[in-house]
Structures are given as C-alpha cells and as structure tokens.
PDB file of C-alpha atoms in Angstrom:
ATOM      1  CA  MET A   1      -8.211 -14.124   1.461  1.00 92.00           C
ATOM      2  CA  GLN A   2      -4.508 -14.225   0.664  1.00 95.00           C
ATOM      3  CA  GLU A   3      -2.090 -14.886   3.522  1.00 96.00           C
ATOM      4  CA  ALA A   4       0.122 -12.030   2.311  1.00 96.00           C
ATOM      5  CA  VAL A   5      -2.727  -9.581   2.590  1.00 96.00           C
ATOM      6  CA  LEU A   6      -3.550 -10.803   6.063  1.00 96.00           C
ATOM      7  CA  LYS A   7       0.131 -10.370   6.983  1.00 96.00           C
ATOM      8  CA  ILE A   8       0.053  -6.763   5.818  1.00 95.00           C
ATOM      9  CA  LYS A   9      -3.166  -6.236   7.845  1.00 96.00           C
ATOM     10  CA  GLU A  10      -1.343  -7.656  10.890  1.00 95.00           C
ATOM     11  CA  LEU A  11       1.732  -5.476  10.348  1.00 92.00           C
ATOM     12  CA  GLY A  12      -0.196  -2.284   9.537  1.00 92.00           C
ATOM     13  CA  PRO A  13       1.465   0.589   7.740  1.00 90.00           C
ATOM     14  CA  PRO A  14       5.239   0.344   7.630  1.00 85.00           C
ATOM     15  CA  PRO A  15       7.348   2.648   9.767  1.00 78.00           C
ATOM     16  CA  GLU A  16       8.128   5.947   8.106  1.00 71.00           C
ATOM     17  CA  GLY A  17      11.256   8.083   8.072  1.00 61.00           C
ATOM     18  CA  PHE A  18      14.043   5.681   7.209  1.00 52.00           C
ATOM     19  CA  GLU A  19      16.581   8.333   8.145  1.00 44.00           C
ATOM     20  CA  ASN A  20      14.633   9.564  11.178  1.00 49.00           C
ATOM     21  CA  ASP A  21      14.460   6.260  13.079  1.00 44.00           C
ATOM     22  CA  SER A  22      18.108   6.151  14.031  1.00 43.00           C
ATOM     23  CA  VAL A  23      19.932   4.046  16.576  1.00 45.00           C
ATOM     24  CA  PRO A  24      21.639   6.364  19.039  1.00 49.00           C
ATOM     25  CA  GLY A  25      25.188   7.029  17.842  1.00 50.00           C
ATOM     26  CA  GLU A  26      24.423   5.757  14.332  1.00 51.00           C
ATOM     27  CA  GLU A  27      22.879   8.833  12.738  1.00 58.00           C
ATOM     28  CA  GLY A  28      20.776   8.168   9.719  1.00 62.00           C
ATOM     29  CA  PHE A  29      20.538   4.378  10.092  1.00 67.00           C
ATOM     30  CA  PRO A  30      17.296   2.685  11.158  1.00 71.00           C
ATOM     31  CA  SER A  31      17.113   0.347  14.144  1.00 77.00           C
ATOM     32  CA  ASP A  32      17.074  -3.435  13.638  1.00 79.00           C
ATOM     33  CA  GLU A  33      13.421  -3.460  14.686  1.00 81.00           C
ATOM     34  CA  THR A  34      12.517  -1.014  11.945  1.00 80.00           C
ATOM     35  CA  LEU A  35      14.517  -2.960   9.380  1.00 80.00           C
ATOM     36  CA  ASP A  36      12.756  -6.163  10.400  1.00 85.00           C
ATOM     37  CA  LEU A  37       9.309  -4.530  10.050  1.00 85.00           C
ATOM     38  CA  TRP A  38      10.269  -3.097   6.600  1.00 85.00           C
ATOM     39  CA  ASP A  39      11.540  -6.515   5.491  1.00 88.00           C
ATOM     40  CA  ALA A  40       8.363  -8.254   6.651  1.00 91.00           C
ATOM     41  CA  TYR A  41       6.208  -5.653   4.949  1.00 91.00           C
ATOM     42  CA  GLN A  42       8.190  -5.930   1.682  1.00 91.00           C
ATOM     43  CA  ASP A  43       8.110  -9.689   1.740  1.00 93.00           C
ATOM     44  CA  ALA A  44       4.335  -9.642   2.179  1.00 95.00           C
ATOM     45  CA  VAL A  45       3.807  -7.092  -0.643  1.00 94.00           C
ATOM     46  CA  VAL A  46       5.875  -9.048  -3.155  1.00 94.00           C
ATOM     47  CA  SER A  47       3.968 -12.246  -2.189  1.00 96.00           C
ATOM     48  CA  ILE A  48       0.555 -10.863  -3.131  1.00 97.00           C
ATOM     49  CA  CYS A  49      -0.970 -12.529  -6.185  1.00 96.00           C
ATOM     50  CA  GLN A  50      -2.760 -10.207  -8.546  1.00 95.00           C
ATOM     51  CA  PRO A  51      -5.494  -9.426  -9.177  1.00 94.00           C
ATOM     52  CA  VAL A  52      -6.584  -8.824  -5.610  1.00 95.00           C
ATOM     53  CA  THR A  53     -10.207  -8.982  -4.618  1.00 93.00           C
ATOM     54  CA  TRP A  54     -12.146  -5.815  -3.650  1.00 93.00           C
ATOM     55  CA  GLU A  55     -12.043  -7.015  -0.008  1.00 96.00           C
ATOM     56  CA  GLU A  56      -8.271  -7.413  -0.162  1.00 96.00           C
ATOM     57  CA  ALA A  57      -7.925  -3.967  -1.694  1.00 96.00           C
ATOM     58  CA  GLU A  58      -9.954  -2.546   1.198  1.00 96.00           C
ATOM     59  CA  ILE A  59      -7.377  -4.019   3.615  1.00 97.00           C
ATOM     60  CA  LEU A  60      -4.353  -2.922   1.607  1.00 97.00           C
ATOM     61  CA  ILE A  61      -5.600   0.691   1.174  1.00 97.00           C
ATOM     62  CA  LYS A  62      -5.510   1.105   4.976  1.00 96.00           C
ATOM     63  CA  CYS A  63      -1.943  -0.200   5.343  1.00 95.00           C
ATOM     64  CA  CYS A  64      -0.078   1.878   2.787  1.00 93.00           C
ATOM     65  CA  PRO A  65       3.387   3.335   3.368  1.00 89.00           C
ATOM     66  CA  THR A  66       3.290   7.028   4.150  1.00 88.00           C
ATOM     67  CA  ASP A  67       6.865   7.543   3.003  1.00 84.00           C
ATOM     68  CA  ARG A  68       8.853   6.282   0.040  1.00 78.00           C
ATOM     69  CA  MET A  69      10.119   2.714   0.420  1.00 74.00           C
ATOM     70  CA  ALA A  70      12.523   2.114  -2.457  1.00 73.00           C
ATOM     71  CA  GLY A  71       9.714   1.150  -4.812  1.00 80.00           C
ATOM     72  CA  VAL A  72       7.712  -1.078  -2.505  1.00 86.00           C
ATOM     73  CA  GLU A  73       5.033   1.658  -2.505  1.00 89.00           C
ATOM     74  CA  TRP A  74       4.645   1.142  -6.290  1.00 92.00           C
ATOM     75  CA  SER A  75       4.306  -2.638  -5.917  1.00 93.00           C
ATOM     76  CA  LEU A  76       1.524  -2.102  -3.351  1.00 94.00           C
ATOM     77  CA  LEU A  77      -0.145   0.519  -5.588  1.00 94.00           C
ATOM     78  CA  HIS A  78      -0.209  -1.967  -8.442  1.00 95.00           C
ATOM     79  CA  CYS A  79      -1.744  -4.603  -6.153  1.00 95.00           C
ATOM     80  CA  ILE A  80      -4.506  -2.159  -5.146  1.00 95.00           C
ATOM     81  CA  GLU A  81      -5.160  -1.161  -8.736  1.00 94.00           C
ATOM     82  CA  SER A  82      -5.359  -4.850  -9.711  1.00 94.00           C
ATOM     83  CA  CYS A  83      -8.789  -5.016  -8.067  1.00 92.00           C
ATOM     84  CA  LEU A  84      -9.909  -3.293 -11.256  1.00 87.00           C
ATOM     85  CA  SER A  85      -8.776  -6.153 -13.452  1.00 80.00           C
ATOM     86  CA  ASN A  86     -12.336  -6.231 -14.737  1.00 70.00           C
ATOM     87  CA  ARG A  87     -12.229  -2.656 -16.094  1.00 71.00           C
ATOM     88  CA  SER A  88     -16.030  -2.567 -16.369  1.00 75.00           C
ATOM     89  CA  LEU A  89     -16.108  -0.961 -12.896  1.00 76.00           C
ATOM     90  CA  LEU A  90     -14.509   2.158 -14.373  1.00 78.00           C
ATOM     91  CA  GLU A  91     -17.015   2.314 -17.227  1.00 82.00           C
ATOM     92  CA  THR A  92     -19.832   3.699 -15.108  1.00 84.00           C
ATOM     93  CA  PRO A  93     -20.028   6.840 -12.920  1.00 87.00           C
ATOM     94  CA  ASP A  94     -21.077   4.712  -9.939  1.00 88.00           C
ATOM     95  CA  GLY A  95     -18.094   2.403 -10.461  1.00 85.00           C
ATOM     96  CA  ILE A  96     -15.704   5.254 -10.668  1.00 88.00           C
ATOM     97  CA  GLU A  97     -17.202   6.773  -7.492  1.00 92.00           C
ATOM     98  CA  LYS A  98     -16.886   3.421  -5.709  1.00 92.00           C
ATOM     99  CA  TYR A  99     -13.201   3.237  -6.612  1.00 93.00           C
ATOM    100  CA  ARG A 100     -12.658   6.896  -5.670  1.00 94.00           C
ATOM    101  CA  ASN A 101     -14.208   6.158  -2.293  1.00 95.00           C
ATOM    102  CA  LEU A 102     -11.822   3.248  -1.798  1.00 95.00           C
ATOM    103  CA  ILE A 103      -8.919   5.532  -2.600  1.00 96.00           C
ATOM    104  CA  ASN A 104     -10.224   8.225  -0.235  1.00 96.00           C
ATOM    105  CA  GLY A 105     -10.059   5.662   2.599  1.00 95.00           C
ATOM    106  CA  CYS A 106      -6.283   5.414   2.129  1.00 96.00           C
ATOM    107  CA  ASN A 107      -4.196   6.046   5.274  1.00 95.00           C
ATOM    108  CA  SER A 108      -1.385   7.623   3.223  1.00 93.00           C
ATOM    109  CA  GLU A 109      -1.657  11.044   1.557  1.00 94.00           C
ATOM    110  CA  MET A 110       1.297  10.121  -0.701  1.00 92.00           C
ATOM    111  CA  MET A 111      -0.404   6.934  -1.945  1.00 93.00           C
ATOM    112  CA  LYS A 112      -3.854   8.544  -2.144  1.00 96.00           C
ATOM    113  CA  GLU A 113      -2.428  11.214  -4.386  1.00 95.00           C
ATOM    114  CA  LEU A 114      -0.744   8.684  -6.649  1.00 94.00           C
ATOM    115  CA  LEU A 115      -3.841   6.529  -6.911  1.00 94.00           C
ATOM    116  CA  LEU A 116      -6.110   9.532  -7.719  1.00 94.00           C
ATOM    117  CA  GLU A 117      -3.675  10.783 -10.314  1.00 94.00           C
ATOM    118  CA  ARG A 118      -3.697   7.399 -12.017  1.00 92.00           C
ATOM    119  CA  LEU A 119      -7.517   7.186 -11.825  1.00 88.00           C
TER     120      LEU A 119
END
C-alpha cells in the first residue's frame, strides 16, 4: 500500500467551499487550517504512483473532493482510473459492473458523475 494513499485515507475528503471557509474579517479567503489541509491533500495526490491497485482505488474513491480543487480532482480521478491499467476488466459485463460498483461507492457526487461519464 502506497504511503500517499494511506495519507489520503488519514486526511479524508478535503474541505469544500474554498470561498465559504473564511477567516472572520477576510471575506472569501480560507483559514490557515483549511489551506494546510488542502496542501497536504494535494501533496499526497501528486505523490501517488500509477497504476494504483484495486485496494488503493477503494480507499481513494471514499476520499474524493466534493468541490473543485484547481485540478487536483482530475489528478485523483486519473489515479482511480489507473486501477484499470489492465483493460481486460472492462471487457466483460461482470468487470464493468465491478468498476461501476466501485464508482457508486464514491463519497463525491461531482467525482462519481465524472467517473461514470468516462466509463
């Protein structure tokens, strides 16, 4: 299991609403705590080596951003999709259903929609 995946599991889904998590008096700017969490999440995502294993994809799918994150959501999406590096899984109805079930376990409607569109 990759350390970066375990780090994402530890962090959980990143905070949402960049503009909604404001410091009092600084409208529209996130708190230092939120920025630190976003930075840690982004660092972990870009450290993931692809392809990920199915078990790693099962962890990542439950820790997706629920809001746009300046492209980090796409990096994570590509990591999740990399569990299909052996495309033979998508060559059978059972394999497609297994992957669809993985996607349906996603914590983020935004990411679930993107993954299903790309399936």
